[in-house]
Amino acid sequence: MAKVLVTGGAGYIGSHTLVDLIDHGHAVVSIDNYLNSDPSVYQSVEKITNSKIDYEDVDLKSMPDLKRVFEEHTFDAVIHFAALKSVGDSVENPLSYYENNIAGMVNLLKCLVEYGVENFIFSSSCSVYGNADELPVVESTPIGSAESPYARTKQIGEQIIADVSVAHPDIRFCVLRYFNPAGAHPSILIGESARNKANNLVPVITETAIGKRAALHVFGDNYDTRDGTCIRDYIHVMDLAHAHTLAVEYLIREKPQSIATFNLGSGTGSTVLEVIKTFEQVADQKLNFKMVDRRPGDVEAVYADYSLAKELLGWSPQLDLKDIMRTAWAWEQHRSK
Ligand code: NAD
Ligand code: WQD
């Protein structure tokens, strides 16, 4: 059993990871400043897991508050989710992204060094690859040019880890590059419930279907793909959450000497039109959508080779695109009641 600090535990992926960690016998402490979430999420996590969650309102930018958490607990590992994540917002407010995502992470790493915590897991993103020349992308695929300040914070985060791992070889690092997380816990007690307006495809689909939006705009139908729309790799949030538990266990068990970087995707690329079609099948209704111009900064196609995570973590996705759309739709109907 490990004691794990989860930053951003009230958020979308963080809350599902709390559930998975607890389900696998680990102890958790969560910190969040509710910039993009609500503390009521913890009650839902408690209901699902039937256990009390130790959580605190802490902003990573406040070093005294952060230090207090490390004074109060002895952690075996830290999973670092807390970050701002909207690509469009980051273009308009780059300094908030650098302050929150970079300065917050530096504070956290200072605490790891000061308090002797040995294992650190970082939420990175497939956006670090940019427009890759070869698909599927493997972990050694060159880092591309960042399409946004948000994506750049993930690249810088990975570089900070590379430097800190040299200076502090006693700390073990795992970098998890998520592809496109979607879906919700099967209980429908937790799901994606950001304070900020959703811009990602799956929530935009469910919001359109429920009537919160008039129509889904499909950004571009003239890409060089099988139906002209962009290809992405959608991964169920439950599968993603479980990878974090496996990563904690891997770092503690194997004590890897170098940074362990893993792609976390399904390995399957789906076009926007295929995602819409899957939604229409599982929800048994037609979706109102129309083709519009390309969205600036979109890569044409990206999907993962996850064989390294399979080999070293023993991880492979258990849920598919239908499960994603089914749970995302059930979650939308539940939260819109
Ligand atoms: P989220 O916004 O739902 O969760 C992030 C949580 O961090 C929120 O609860 C927010 O309130 C909190 N937070 C932000 N800044 C904070 C700070 N300074 N101090 C304390 N708490 C703070 O996002 P998510 O989708 O769960 O993403 C989690 C992580 O995964 C992020 O680092 C994100 O960049 C990364 N990621 C997400 C996706 C995705 O599509 N969801 C894809 C790749 C990577
Ligand atoms: C998916 C596809 C759109 C909305 C972003 C970040 C990435 C990661 C995941 C955090 C694209 C199309 C979308 C819509 C559409 N996040 N689309 N109409 O762009 O792959 O990745 O979120 O780390 O870093 O860049 O995800 O869900 O926005 O888009 O046609 O209203 O759906 O063009 O092809 P994306 P997405």
Short mmCIF file of C-alpha atoms and ligand atoms in Angstrom, two decimals:
data_model
loop_
_atom_site.label_atom_id
_atom_site.label_comp_id
_atom_site.label_asym_id
_atom_site.label_seq_id
_atom_site.Cartn_x
_atom_site.Cartn_y
_atom_site.Cartn_z
CA MET A 1 0.00 0.00 0.00
CA ALA A 2 1.38 3.40 -1.01
CA LYS A 3 0.43 6.81 0.30
CA VAL A 4 -0.10 9.06 -2.69
CA LEU A 5 -0.50 12.83 -2.97
CA VAL A 6 -2.78 13.67 -5.89
CA THR A 7 -2.70 17.28 -7.10
CA GLY A 8 -5.82 18.32 -9.01
CA GLY A 9 -7.72 15.39 -7.50
CA ALA A 10 -11.09 17.16 -7.81
CA GLY A 11 -10.62 17.42 -11.57
CA TYR A 12 -11.73 15.08 -14.33
CA ILE A 13 -8.84 12.59 -14.56
CA GLY A 14 -7.77 13.18 -10.95
CA SER A 15 -11.14 12.16 -9.48
CA HIS A 16 -11.25 8.93 -11.51
CA THR A 17 -7.68 8.20 -10.43
CA LEU A 18 -8.57 8.69 -6.75
CA VAL A 19 -11.20 5.98 -7.21
CA ASP A 20 -8.78 3.60 -8.93
CA LEU A 21 -6.02 4.14 -6.35
CA ILE A 22 -8.43 3.48 -3.47
CA ASP A 23 -9.92 0.46 -5.26
CA HIS A 24 -6.40 -0.97 -5.44
CA GLY A 25 -5.68 -0.46 -1.76
CA HIS A 26 -3.67 2.77 -1.78
CA ALA A 27 -4.09 5.73 0.57
CA VAL A 28 -4.69 9.13 -1.01
CA VAL A 29 -4.48 12.80 -0.09
CA SER A 30 -5.85 15.24 -2.66
CA ILE A 31 -5.13 18.92 -3.07
CA ASP A 32 -6.93 21.28 -5.43
CA ASN A 33 -7.79 24.99 -5.62
CA TYR A 34 -11.06 24.33 -7.54
CA LEU A 35 -10.02 26.60 -10.38
CA ASN A 36 -11.72 24.17 -12.76
CA SER A 37 -13.63 21.84 -10.41
CA ASP A 38 -15.85 21.66 -7.38
CA PRO A 39 -15.12 20.13 -3.96
CA SER A 40 -18.46 18.25 -4.13
CA VAL A 41 -16.64 15.79 -6.43
CA TYR A 42 -15.03 14.33 -3.31
CA GLN A 43 -18.43 13.33 -1.93
CA SER A 44 -19.06 11.39 -5.11
CA VAL A 45 -15.65 9.72 -4.86
CA GLU A 46 -16.45 8.83 -1.25
CA LYS A 47 -19.77 7.34 -2.34
CA ILE A 48 -18.16 5.22 -5.06
CA THR A 49 -15.29 3.97 -2.90
CA ASN A 50 -17.12 3.89 0.40
CA SER A 51 -14.15 5.54 2.07
CA LYS A 52 -13.34 8.96 3.48
CA ILE A 53 -11.18 11.22 1.30
CA ASP A 54 -8.46 13.34 2.86
CA TYR A 55 -8.53 16.56 0.81
CA GLU A 56 -7.41 20.14 1.20
CA ASP A 57 -7.94 23.44 -0.58
CA VAL A 58 -4.38 24.23 -1.65
CA ASP A 59 -3.09 26.29 -4.56
CA LEU A 60 0.23 24.99 -5.89
CA LYS A 61 1.33 28.58 -6.34
CA SER A 62 1.33 29.02 -2.55
CA MET A 63 4.54 27.49 -1.24
CA PRO A 64 3.60 27.85 2.47
CA ASP A 65 0.31 25.97 1.93
CA LEU A 66 2.04 23.30 -0.10
CA LYS A 67 4.79 22.83 2.49
CA ARG A 68 2.15 22.40 5.19
CA VAL A 69 0.77 19.38 3.31
CA PHE A 70 4.24 17.80 3.11
CA GLU A 71 4.84 18.58 6.82
CA GLU A 72 1.60 16.80 7.76
CA HIS A 73 2.09 13.64 5.66
CA THR A 74 4.79 11.30 4.45
CA PHE A 75 4.17 10.40 0.83
CA ASP A 76 5.47 7.48 -1.19
CA ALA A 77 4.49 9.15 -4.46
CA VAL A 78 3.00 12.29 -5.97
CA ILE A 79 0.72 12.27 -9.01
CA HIS A 80 0.64 15.73 -10.53
CA PHE A 81 -2.56 16.55 -12.45
CA ALA A 82 -3.14 20.15 -11.33
CA ALA A 83 -2.84 22.44 -14.34
CA LEU A 84 -4.84 24.72 -16.60
CA LYS A 85 -5.67 22.81 -19.78
CA SER A 86 -7.59 24.87 -22.31
CA VAL A 87 -5.66 25.28 -25.56
CA GLY A 88 -7.64 28.36 -26.72
CA ASP A 89 -7.52 30.05 -23.32
CA SER A 90 -3.76 29.52 -23.19
CA VAL A 91 -3.34 31.50 -26.42
CA GLU A 92 -5.22 34.44 -24.84
CA ASN A 93 -3.69 34.13 -21.36
CA PRO A 94 -0.22 32.62 -21.77
CA LEU A 95 1.15 34.09 -18.55
CA SER A 96 -1.56 32.42 -16.43
CA TYR A 97 -0.55 29.11 -18.02
CA TYR A 98 3.16 29.59 -17.38
CA GLU A 99 2.50 30.77 -13.83
CA ASN A 100 0.08 28.00 -12.94
CA ASN A 101 1.52 25.05 -14.86
CA ILE A 102 5.22 25.85 -14.60
CA ALA A 103 5.61 27.79 -11.33
CA GLY A 104 3.13 25.42 -9.62
CA MET A 105 5.09 22.39 -10.77
CA VAL A 106 8.41 23.93 -9.67
CA ASN A 107 6.98 24.51 -6.17
CA LEU A 108 5.80 20.92 -6.05
CA LEU A 109 9.17 19.53 -7.15
CA LYS A 110 10.93 21.70 -4.55
CA CYS A 111 8.78 20.01 -1.92
CA LEU A 112 9.66 16.55 -3.25
CA VAL A 113 13.35 17.38 -2.91
CA GLU A 114 12.97 19.01 0.51
CA TYR A 115 10.78 16.29 2.01
CA GLY A 116 12.48 13.33 0.34
CA VAL A 117 9.53 12.02 -1.70
CA GLU A 118 10.93 9.50 -4.16
CA ASN A 119 8.31 9.02 -6.87
CA PHE A 120 6.68 11.57 -9.19
CA ILE A 121 4.14 11.06 -11.97
CA PHE A 122 3.47 13.86 -14.43
CA SER A 123 0.38 14.38 -16.63
CA SER A 124 1.75 15.13 -20.05
CA SER A 125 -0.05 15.14 -23.35
CA CYS A 126 0.17 13.79 -26.89
CA SER A 127 0.20 17.47 -27.84
CA VAL A 128 3.98 17.38 -27.20
CA TYR A 129 4.38 15.47 -30.49
CA GLY A 130 2.77 18.22 -32.60
CA ASN A 131 2.35 17.06 -36.22
CA ALA A 132 4.26 13.76 -36.18
CA ASP A 133 5.76 12.47 -39.43
CA GLU A 134 5.05 8.83 -38.63
CA LEU A 135 2.01 7.18 -37.07
CA PRO A 136 1.36 5.69 -34.61
CA VAL A 137 3.63 7.78 -32.39
CA VAL A 138 6.03 5.98 -30.08
CA GLU A 139 7.66 7.56 -27.03
CA SER A 140 10.85 8.18 -29.02
CA THR A 141 8.97 10.09 -31.74
CA PRO A 142 10.62 13.52 -31.76
CA ILE A 143 8.92 16.25 -29.75
CA GLY A 144 7.27 18.57 -32.27
CA SER A 145 6.75 22.29 -32.28
CA ALA A 146 4.13 23.22 -29.66
CA GLU A 147 0.87 24.45 -31.19
CA SER A 148 -0.11 26.51 -28.13
CA PRO A 149 1.25 27.92 -24.86
CA TYR A 150 -0.65 25.07 -23.11
CA ALA A 151 1.20 22.43 -25.15
CA ARG A 152 4.45 24.28 -24.46
CA THR A 153 3.85 24.04 -20.69
CA LYS A 154 3.74 20.25 -21.10
CA GLN A 155 6.98 20.24 -23.12
CA ILE A 156 8.64 22.50 -20.53
CA GLY A 157 7.29 20.29 -17.72
CA GLU A 158 8.97 17.29 -19.34
CA GLN A 159 12.22 19.26 -19.71
CA ILE A 160 12.12 20.34 -16.06
CA ILE A 161 11.77 16.69 -15.11
CA ALA A 162 14.77 15.77 -17.29
CA ASP A 163 16.93 18.37 -15.51
CA VAL A 164 15.70 17.55 -12.00
CA SER A 165 16.24 13.83 -12.56
CA VAL A 166 19.93 14.50 -13.26
CA ALA A 167 20.40 16.66 -10.17
CA HIS A 168 18.29 14.37 -7.96
CA PRO A 169 18.81 10.76 -9.08
CA ASP A 170 17.11 9.58 -5.89
CA ILE A 171 13.74 10.75 -7.32
CA ARG A 172 12.06 8.45 -9.87
CA PHE A 173 9.92 10.02 -12.59
CA CYS A 174 7.12 8.79 -14.78
CA VAL A 175 5.81 10.94 -17.65
CA LEU A 176 2.39 9.88 -18.91
CA ARG A 177 1.40 11.25 -22.30
CA TYR A 178 -2.39 11.08 -22.55
CA PHE A 179 -4.09 11.02 -25.92
CA ASN A 180 -7.77 12.11 -25.89
CA PRO A 181 -9.40 11.21 -22.56
CA ALA A 182 -13.19 10.90 -22.57
CA GLY A 183 -16.07 9.02 -20.93
CA ALA A 184 -17.11 8.76 -17.29
CA HIS A 185 -17.15 6.39 -14.32
CA PRO A 186 -19.81 3.69 -14.90
CA SER A 187 -21.66 4.78 -11.73
CA ILE A 188 -22.19 8.18 -13.44
CA LEU A 189 -21.37 9.82 -10.11
CA ILE A 190 -18.25 11.43 -11.56
CA GLY A 191 -17.39 12.58 -15.06
CA GLU A 192 -16.09 15.65 -16.83
CA SER A 193 -17.62 18.67 -15.11
CA ALA A 194 -15.22 21.53 -15.77
CA ARG A 195 -16.12 25.06 -14.72
CA ASN A 196 -14.70 26.26 -18.00
CA LYS A 197 -16.70 25.81 -21.20
CA ALA A 198 -16.06 22.46 -22.89
CA ASN A 199 -14.26 22.60 -26.22
CA ASN A 200 -13.30 18.96 -26.63
CA LEU A 201 -15.15 16.85 -29.14
CA VAL A 202 -16.90 14.33 -26.86
CA PRO A 203 -18.46 16.84 -24.42
CA VAL A 204 -19.41 19.08 -27.35
CA ILE A 205 -21.22 16.11 -28.93
CA THR A 206 -23.16 15.26 -25.76
CA GLU A 207 -23.97 18.93 -25.08
CA THR A 208 -25.34 19.24 -28.62
CA ALA A 209 -27.41 16.08 -28.26
CA ILE A 210 -28.94 17.27 -24.98
CA GLY A 211 -29.77 20.67 -26.48
CA LYS A 212 -27.23 22.90 -24.74
CA ARG A 213 -25.80 23.70 -28.18
CA ALA A 214 -27.67 24.08 -31.46
CA ALA A 215 -25.18 22.15 -33.60
CA LEU A 216 -21.77 20.55 -33.55
CA HIS A 217 -19.29 22.26 -35.83
CA VAL A 218 -16.94 19.75 -37.44
CA PHE A 219 -13.65 21.58 -37.93
CA GLY A 220 -12.54 20.71 -41.45
CA ASP A 221 -13.53 17.99 -43.90
CA ASN A 222 -10.65 18.30 -46.35
CA TYR A 223 -7.84 16.65 -44.37
CA ASP A 224 -5.88 13.83 -45.96
CA THR A 225 -7.71 11.13 -43.95
CA ARG A 226 -10.20 8.38 -44.88
CA ASP A 227 -13.23 10.71 -44.61
CA GLY A 228 -11.54 14.12 -44.61
CA THR A 229 -11.92 14.77 -40.86
CA CYS A 230 -9.14 14.70 -38.23
CA ILE A 231 -8.02 11.49 -36.58
CA ARG A 232 -7.51 11.21 -32.80
CA ASP A 233 -7.02 8.45 -30.26
CA TYR A 234 -9.86 8.47 -27.69
CA ILE A 235 -9.06 6.73 -24.40
CA HIS A 236 -11.57 5.96 -21.66
CA VAL A 237 -10.89 7.92 -18.47
CA MET A 238 -11.23 4.69 -16.41
CA ASP A 239 -8.44 3.06 -18.40
CA LEU A 240 -6.35 6.19 -18.04
CA ALA A 241 -6.97 6.32 -14.28
CA HIS A 242 -5.82 2.73 -13.85
CA ALA A 243 -2.55 3.49 -15.65
CA HIS A 244 -1.69 5.91 -12.80
CA THR A 245 -2.10 3.20 -10.18
CA LEU A 246 0.12 0.92 -12.26
CA ALA A 247 2.67 3.73 -12.68
CA VAL A 248 2.87 4.30 -8.90
CA GLU A 249 3.35 0.57 -8.34
CA TYR A 250 5.93 0.37 -11.15
CA LEU A 251 8.06 3.23 -9.80
CA ILE A 252 8.03 1.82 -6.28
CA ARG A 253 8.68 -1.76 -7.39
CA GLU A 254 11.20 -1.30 -10.21
CA LYS A 255 12.96 1.90 -9.11
CA PRO A 256 13.78 2.74 -12.77
CA GLN A 257 17.03 4.65 -13.18
CA SER A 258 15.80 6.73 -16.10
CA ILE A 259 12.60 8.69 -16.67
CA ALA A 260 9.78 6.28 -17.56
CA THR A 261 7.73 7.86 -20.35
CA PHE A 262 4.56 6.18 -21.61
CA ASN A 263 1.97 6.85 -24.29
CA LEU A 264 -1.53 6.26 -22.95
CA GLY A 265 -3.91 5.85 -25.85
CA SER A 266 -6.11 3.12 -27.26
CA GLY A 267 -3.85 2.55 -30.27
CA THR A 268 -6.80 3.20 -32.58
CA GLY A 269 -7.33 6.38 -34.52
CA SER A 270 -10.92 7.54 -35.05
CA THR A 271 -12.09 10.33 -37.33
CA VAL A 272 -14.48 13.01 -36.10
CA LEU A 273 -17.23 11.51 -38.28
CA GLU A 274 -16.60 8.03 -36.83
CA VAL A 275 -16.92 9.43 -33.30
CA ILE A 276 -20.21 11.10 -34.25
CA LYS A 277 -21.46 7.86 -35.82
CA THR A 278 -20.56 5.86 -32.70
CA PHE A 279 -22.44 8.38 -30.59
CA GLU A 280 -25.50 8.13 -32.86
CA GLN A 281 -25.43 4.34 -32.51
CA VAL A 282 -25.15 4.16 -28.73
CA ALA A 283 -27.55 7.05 -28.06
CA ASP A 284 -29.92 5.92 -30.80
CA GLN A 285 -30.41 9.44 -32.11
CA LYS A 286 -29.17 11.66 -34.92
CA LEU A 287 -26.78 14.46 -34.08
CA ASN A 288 -27.11 17.89 -35.63
CA PHE A 289 -23.71 18.72 -37.08
CA LYS A 290 -22.29 20.80 -39.89
CA MET A 291 -18.93 21.09 -41.59
CA VAL A 292 -17.06 24.34 -40.96
CA ASP A 293 -13.51 25.60 -41.61
CA ARG A 294 -10.48 23.96 -40.04
CA ARG A 295 -9.63 24.99 -36.47
CA PRO A 296 -6.22 26.71 -36.36
CA GLY A 297 -3.54 24.58 -34.70
CA ASP A 298 -5.29 21.22 -35.20
CA VAL A 299 -3.00 18.36 -36.19
CA GLU A 300 -4.35 16.17 -38.99
CA ALA A 301 -3.94 12.81 -37.30
CA VAL A 302 -2.38 11.36 -34.16
CA TYR A 303 -2.73 8.03 -32.40
CA ALA A 304 -0.62 6.04 -30.00
CA ASP A 305 1.56 3.01 -29.96
CA TYR A 306 1.08 1.98 -26.31
CA SER A 307 3.21 -1.18 -26.40
CA LEU A 308 5.73 0.22 -23.89
CA ALA A 309 2.99 0.76 -21.28
CA LYS A 310 1.75 -2.76 -22.03
CA GLU A 311 5.20 -4.27 -21.59
CA LEU A 312 6.41 -2.37 -18.51
CA LEU A 313 3.21 -1.38 -16.68
CA GLY A 314 1.09 -4.34 -17.77
CA TRP A 315 -1.49 -1.77 -18.98
CA SER A 316 -3.84 -2.10 -21.88
CA PRO A 317 -7.18 -0.39 -22.47
CA GLN A 318 -10.23 -2.47 -21.52
CA LEU A 319 -12.89 -0.11 -22.88
CA ASP A 320 -13.57 1.07 -26.43
CA LEU A 321 -15.10 4.04 -28.21
CA LYS A 322 -18.63 2.69 -27.67
CA ASP A 323 -18.00 2.52 -23.90
CA ILE A 324 -16.65 6.06 -24.04
CA MET A 325 -19.70 7.43 -25.84
CA ARG A 326 -22.16 5.41 -23.74
CA THR A 327 -20.75 6.66 -20.41
CA ALA A 328 -20.22 10.22 -21.69
CA TRP A 329 -23.85 10.32 -22.80
CA ALA A 330 -25.15 8.82 -19.53
CA TRP A 331 -23.07 11.40 -17.63
CA GLU A 332 -24.45 14.27 -19.73
CA GLN A 333 -28.02 13.13 -19.14
CA HIS A 334 -27.35 12.74 -15.41
CA ARG A 335 -25.77 16.17 -14.90
CA SER A 336 -28.35 17.96 -17.03
CA LYS A 337 -31.25 16.73 -14.88
P1 NAD B 1 -9.17 19.32 -14.89
O1 NAD B 1 -9.17 20.78 -15.17
O2 NAD B 1 -10.47 18.61 -14.80
O3 NAD B 1 -8.35 18.99 -13.56
C1 NAD B 1 -7.25 19.78 -13.14
C2 NAD B 1 -7.49 20.11 -11.69
O4 NAD B 1 -6.37 20.88 -11.21
C3 NAD B 1 -8.74 20.97 -11.48
O5 NAD B 1 -9.52 20.39 -10.45
C4 NAD B 1 -8.19 22.33 -11.07
O6 NAD B 1 -9.05 23.01 -10.18
C5 NAD B 1 -6.87 21.95 -10.42
N1 NAD B 1 -5.85 22.99 -10.44
C6 NAD B 1 -5.46 23.76 -11.48
N2 NAD B 1 -4.50 24.61 -11.09
C7 NAD B 1 -4.26 24.38 -9.77
C8 NAD B 1 -3.37 24.93 -8.81
N3 NAD B 1 -2.53 25.93 -9.12
N4 NAD B 1 -3.40 24.45 -7.55
C9 NAD B 1 -4.25 23.44 -7.21
N5 NAD B 1 -5.12 22.88 -8.08
C10 NAD B 1 -5.12 23.35 -9.35
O7 NAD B 1 -8.25 18.64 -16.02
P2 NAD B 1 -8.06 17.12 -16.38
O8 NAD B 1 -8.70 16.88 -17.69
O9 NAD B 1 -8.41 16.27 -15.23
O10 NAD B 1 -6.48 17.11 -16.63
C11 NAD B 1 -5.58 16.68 -15.63
C12 NAD B 1 -4.17 16.83 -16.17
O11 NAD B 1 -4.03 16.06 -17.35
C13 NAD B 1 -3.76 18.25 -16.53
O12 NAD B 1 -2.41 18.42 -16.20
C14 NAD B 1 -3.96 18.28 -18.01
O13 NAD B 1 -3.12 19.24 -18.62
C15 NAD B 1 -3.52 16.88 -18.39
N6 NAD B 1 -4.08 16.40 -19.66
C16 NAD B 1 -5.43 16.43 -19.85
C17 NAD B 1 -5.96 16.01 -21.05
C18 NAD B 1 -7.43 16.10 -21.32
O14 NAD B 1 -7.84 16.15 -22.49
N7 NAD B 1 -8.30 16.14 -20.30
C19 NAD B 1 -5.11 15.51 -22.04
C20 NAD B 1 -3.74 15.46 -21.80
C21 NAD B 1 -3.24 15.91 -20.59
C1 WQD B 2 -10.66 16.40 -31.27
C2 WQD B 2 -11.06 16.47 -32.73
C3 WQD B 2 -11.16 18.71 -33.60
C4 WQD B 2 -14.50 20.06 -31.14
C5 WQD B 2 -6.90 18.77 -27.16
C6 WQD B 2 -5.56 19.28 -26.69
C7 WQD B 2 -4.73 18.14 -26.17
C8 WQD B 2 -5.49 17.36 -25.11
C9 WQD B 2 -6.82 16.93 -25.61
C10 WQD B 2 -5.05 18.37 -22.96
C11 WQD B 2 -10.25 17.50 -33.52
C12 WQD B 2 -12.53 18.08 -33.62
C13 WQD B 2 -13.51 19.27 -31.72
C14 WQD B 2 -15.57 20.52 -31.97
C15 WQD B 2 -14.61 19.34 -33.83
N1 WQD B 2 -5.78 18.15 -23.96
N2 WQD B 2 -13.58 18.92 -33.04
N3 WQD B 2 -15.58 20.12 -33.28
O1 WQD B 2 -7.61 19.00 -30.22
O2 WQD B 2 -7.16 16.51 -30.18
O3 WQD B 2 -6.68 17.83 -28.21
O4 WQD B 2 -7.54 18.07 -26.09
O5 WQD B 2 -3.92 18.07 -22.80
O6 WQD B 2 -3.57 18.69 -25.64
O7 WQD B 2 -4.89 19.89 -27.78
O8 WQD B 2 -9.03 17.44 -28.82
O9 WQD B 2 -11.43 17.15 -28.41
O10 WQD B 2 -10.56 19.46 -28.96
O11 WQD B 2 -10.62 17.71 -30.74
O12 WQD B 2 -14.67 19.05 -35.01
O13 WQD B 2 -16.45 21.26 -31.53
O14 WQD B 2 -12.42 16.93 -32.82
O15 WQD B 2 -10.94 19.49 -34.74
O16 WQD B 2 -10.07 16.99 -34.79
P1 WQD B 2 -7.60 17.74 -29.48
P2 WQD B 2 -10.47 17.99 -29.15
#
